């Protein structure tokens, strides 16, 4: 089923994202668009008992290494564990086996 923009905005959480440099095992280059899709691995679900979930990250400004990116994060699936996107929640963004960024939900 398709979601309206209103529903998507309601389900999005504001986040601060810190990117790992390529030398630290991160991406060779940061995303160049304001929308980015990745897989989240949550600190409070270390054994992935709730599964792996695709997230959509929408940036306020293009990402940079020099400072954390401000963005909204939302799950792409309606069946995702929404309770994990609460203020203070922390997780990693992964691409395959690479951990490319650390995320903290701020509100």
PDB file of C-alpha atoms in Angstrom:
ATOM      1  CA  UNK A   1       0.000   0.000   0.000  1.00  0.00           C
ATOM      2  CA  UNK A   2       1.232   3.483  -0.730  1.00  0.00           C
ATOM      3  CA  UNK A   3       1.725   6.058   1.970  1.00  0.00           C
ATOM      4  CA  UNK A   4       0.856   9.710   1.704  1.00  0.00           C
ATOM      5  CA  UNK A   5       3.593  12.262   2.360  1.00  0.00           C
ATOM      6  CA  UNK A   6       1.793  13.126   5.585  1.00  0.00           C
ATOM      7  CA  UNK A   7       2.203   9.571   6.854  1.00  0.00           C
ATOM      8  CA  UNK A   8       5.848   9.435   5.821  1.00  0.00           C
ATOM      9  CA  UNK A   9       6.618  12.697   7.620  1.00  0.00           C
ATOM     10  CA  UNK A  10       4.803  11.493  10.729  1.00  0.00           C
ATOM     11  CA  UNK A  11       6.932   8.354  10.812  1.00  0.00           C
ATOM     12  CA  UNK A  12      10.248  10.146  10.223  1.00  0.00           C
ATOM     13  CA  UNK A  13      12.663  10.876  13.060  1.00  0.00           C
ATOM     14  CA  UNK A  14      15.217  13.672  13.117  1.00  0.00           C
ATOM     15  CA  UNK A  15      18.770  12.384  13.258  1.00  0.00           C
ATOM     16  CA  UNK A  16      22.421  13.363  13.426  1.00  0.00           C
ATOM     17  CA  UNK A  17      24.680  11.225  11.220  1.00  0.00           C
ATOM     18  CA  UNK A  18      28.459  10.918  11.545  1.00  0.00           C
ATOM     19  CA  UNK A  19      30.169   9.425   8.487  1.00  0.00           C
ATOM     20  CA  UNK A  20      33.187   7.151   8.549  1.00  0.00           C
ATOM     21  CA  UNK A  21      35.966   8.077   6.150  1.00  0.00           C
ATOM     22  CA  UNK A  22      37.085   5.517   3.570  1.00  0.00           C
ATOM     23  CA  UNK A  23      40.274   4.953   5.609  1.00  0.00           C
ATOM     24  CA  UNK A  24      38.020   4.010   8.567  1.00  0.00           C
ATOM     25  CA  UNK A  25      36.107   1.471   6.480  1.00  0.00           C
ATOM     26  CA  UNK A  26      33.401   3.838   5.214  1.00  0.00           C
ATOM     27  CA  UNK A  27      32.273   4.757   1.725  1.00  0.00           C
ATOM     28  CA  UNK A  28      34.756   5.837  -0.910  1.00  0.00           C
ATOM     29  CA  UNK A  29      32.584   8.940  -1.451  1.00  0.00           C
ATOM     30  CA  UNK A  30      29.682  10.390   0.519  1.00  0.00           C
ATOM     31  CA  UNK A  31      26.210  10.388  -1.038  1.00  0.00           C
ATOM     32  CA  UNK A  32      25.825  13.302  -3.446  1.00  0.00           C
ATOM     33  CA  UNK A  33      22.028  13.428  -3.334  1.00  0.00           C
ATOM     34  CA  UNK A  34      19.717  14.556  -0.543  1.00  0.00           C
ATOM     35  CA  UNK A  35      18.078  11.115  -0.366  1.00  0.00           C
ATOM     36  CA  UNK A  36      20.001   7.999   0.603  1.00  0.00           C
ATOM     37  CA  UNK A  37      18.876   4.432   1.252  1.00  0.00           C
ATOM     38  CA  UNK A  38      20.741   2.110   3.592  1.00  0.00           C
ATOM     39  CA  UNK A  39      20.289  -0.747   6.047  1.00  0.00           C
ATOM     40  CA  UNK A  40      20.099   0.123   9.756  1.00  0.00           C
ATOM     41  CA  UNK A  41      21.627  -2.010  12.505  1.00  0.00           C
ATOM     42  CA  UNK A  42      20.323  -0.853  15.898  1.00  0.00           C
ATOM     43  CA  UNK A  43      22.411  -0.794  19.094  1.00  0.00           C
ATOM     44  CA  UNK A  44      19.426  -1.942  21.168  1.00  0.00           C
ATOM     45  CA  UNK A  45      18.918  -4.956  18.887  1.00  0.00           C
ATOM     46  CA  UNK A  46      22.519  -6.247  18.722  1.00  0.00           C
ATOM     47  CA  UNK A  47      21.579  -9.753  17.584  1.00  0.00           C
ATOM     48  CA  UNK A  48      19.238  -8.467  14.870  1.00  0.00           C
ATOM     49  CA  UNK A  49      16.325 -10.333  16.446  1.00  0.00           C
ATOM     50  CA  UNK A  50      13.981  -7.728  14.945  1.00  0.00           C
ATOM     51  CA  UNK A  51      15.594  -8.179  11.527  1.00  0.00           C
ATOM     52  CA  UNK A  52      17.449  -5.859   9.183  1.00  0.00           C
ATOM     53  CA  UNK A  53      15.507  -2.856   7.953  1.00  0.00           C
ATOM     54  CA  UNK A  54      15.984  -0.508   5.024  1.00  0.00           C
ATOM     55  CA  UNK A  55      15.805   3.140   5.944  1.00  0.00           C
ATOM     56  CA  UNK A  56      15.396   6.257   3.850  1.00  0.00           C
ATOM     57  CA  UNK A  57      17.607   9.143   4.940  1.00  0.00           C
ATOM     58  CA  UNK A  58      16.690  12.641   3.752  1.00  0.00           C
ATOM     59  CA  UNK A  59      19.396  15.236   4.324  1.00  0.00           C
ATOM     60  CA  UNK A  60      18.936  18.929   5.020  1.00  0.00           C
ATOM     61  CA  UNK A  61      22.271  19.582   3.238  1.00  0.00           C
ATOM     62  CA  UNK A  62      24.627  17.322   1.267  1.00  0.00           C
ATOM     63  CA  UNK A  63      26.657  15.130   3.663  1.00  0.00           C
ATOM     64  CA  UNK A  64      30.185  16.136   4.701  1.00  0.00           C
ATOM     65  CA  UNK A  65      32.883  14.509   6.813  1.00  0.00           C
ATOM     66  CA  UNK A  66      33.676  17.707   8.698  1.00  0.00           C
ATOM     67  CA  UNK A  67      30.417  17.822  10.653  1.00  0.00           C
ATOM     68  CA  UNK A  68      27.491  15.502  11.340  1.00  0.00           C
ATOM     69  CA  UNK A  69      24.709  15.476   8.761  1.00  0.00           C
ATOM     70  CA  UNK A  70      21.247  16.537   9.889  1.00  0.00           C
ATOM     71  CA  UNK A  71      18.546  14.394   8.344  1.00  0.00           C
ATOM     72  CA  UNK A  72      15.244  12.665   8.804  1.00  0.00           C
ATOM     73  CA  UNK A  73      15.212   8.877   8.914  1.00  0.00           C
ATOM     74  CA  UNK A  74      12.221   6.695   8.137  1.00  0.00           C
ATOM     75  CA  UNK A  75      11.706   2.987   7.564  1.00  0.00           C
ATOM     76  CA  UNK A  76      10.790   1.909   4.041  1.00  0.00           C
ATOM     77  CA  UNK A  77       8.534  -0.885   5.333  1.00  0.00           C
ATOM     78  CA  UNK A  78       5.254  -0.319   7.134  1.00  0.00           C
ATOM     79  CA  UNK A  79       6.007  -3.461   9.173  1.00  0.00           C
ATOM     80  CA  UNK A  80       9.282  -2.132  10.567  1.00  0.00           C
ATOM     81  CA  UNK A  81       9.836  -1.854  14.350  1.00  0.00           C
ATOM     82  CA  UNK A  82       8.925   1.840  14.666  1.00  0.00           C
ATOM     83  CA  UNK A  83       9.737   1.732  18.389  1.00  0.00           C
ATOM     84  CA  UNK A  84      13.447   1.739  17.471  1.00  0.00           C
ATOM     85  CA  UNK A  85      13.230   5.287  16.053  1.00  0.00           C
ATOM     86  CA  UNK A  86      12.952   7.083  19.398  1.00  0.00           C
ATOM     87  CA  UNK A  87      14.942  10.019  20.773  1.00  0.00           C
ATOM     88  CA  UNK A  88      18.322   8.741  21.919  1.00  0.00           C
ATOM     89  CA  UNK A  89      18.232   5.659  19.698  1.00  0.00           C
ATOM     90  CA  UNK A  90      21.589   4.874  18.080  1.00  0.00           C
ATOM     91  CA  UNK A  91      22.336   2.736  15.063  1.00  0.00           C
ATOM     92  CA  UNK A  92      24.760   2.084  12.257  1.00  0.00           C
ATOM     93  CA  UNK A  93      24.136   2.541   8.562  1.00  0.00           C
ATOM     94  CA  UNK A  94      25.544  -0.380   6.635  1.00  0.00           C
ATOM     95  CA  UNK A  95      26.256  -1.179   2.998  1.00  0.00           C
ATOM     96  CA  UNK A  96      26.839  -4.897   2.775  1.00  0.00           C
ATOM     97  CA  UNK A  97      29.472  -5.633   5.430  1.00  0.00           C
ATOM     98  CA  UNK A  98      30.667  -2.022   5.600  1.00  0.00           C
ATOM     99  CA  UNK A  99      29.557   0.218   8.439  1.00  0.00           C
ATOM    100  CA  UNK A 100      29.465   3.619   6.754  1.00  0.00           C
ATOM    101  CA  UNK A 101      27.977   5.879   9.445  1.00  0.00           C
ATOM    102  CA  UNK A 102      26.747   6.199  13.041  1.00  0.00           C
ATOM    103  CA  UNK A 103      23.319   7.695  13.648  1.00  0.00           C
ATOM    104  CA  UNK A 104      21.685   9.182  16.717  1.00  0.00           C
ATOM    105  CA  UNK A 105      17.999  10.042  16.746  1.00  0.00           C
ATOM    106  CA  UNK A 106      17.603  13.500  18.280  1.00  0.00           C
ATOM    107  CA  UNK A 107      13.793  13.726  18.312  1.00  0.00           C
TER     108      UNK A 107
END
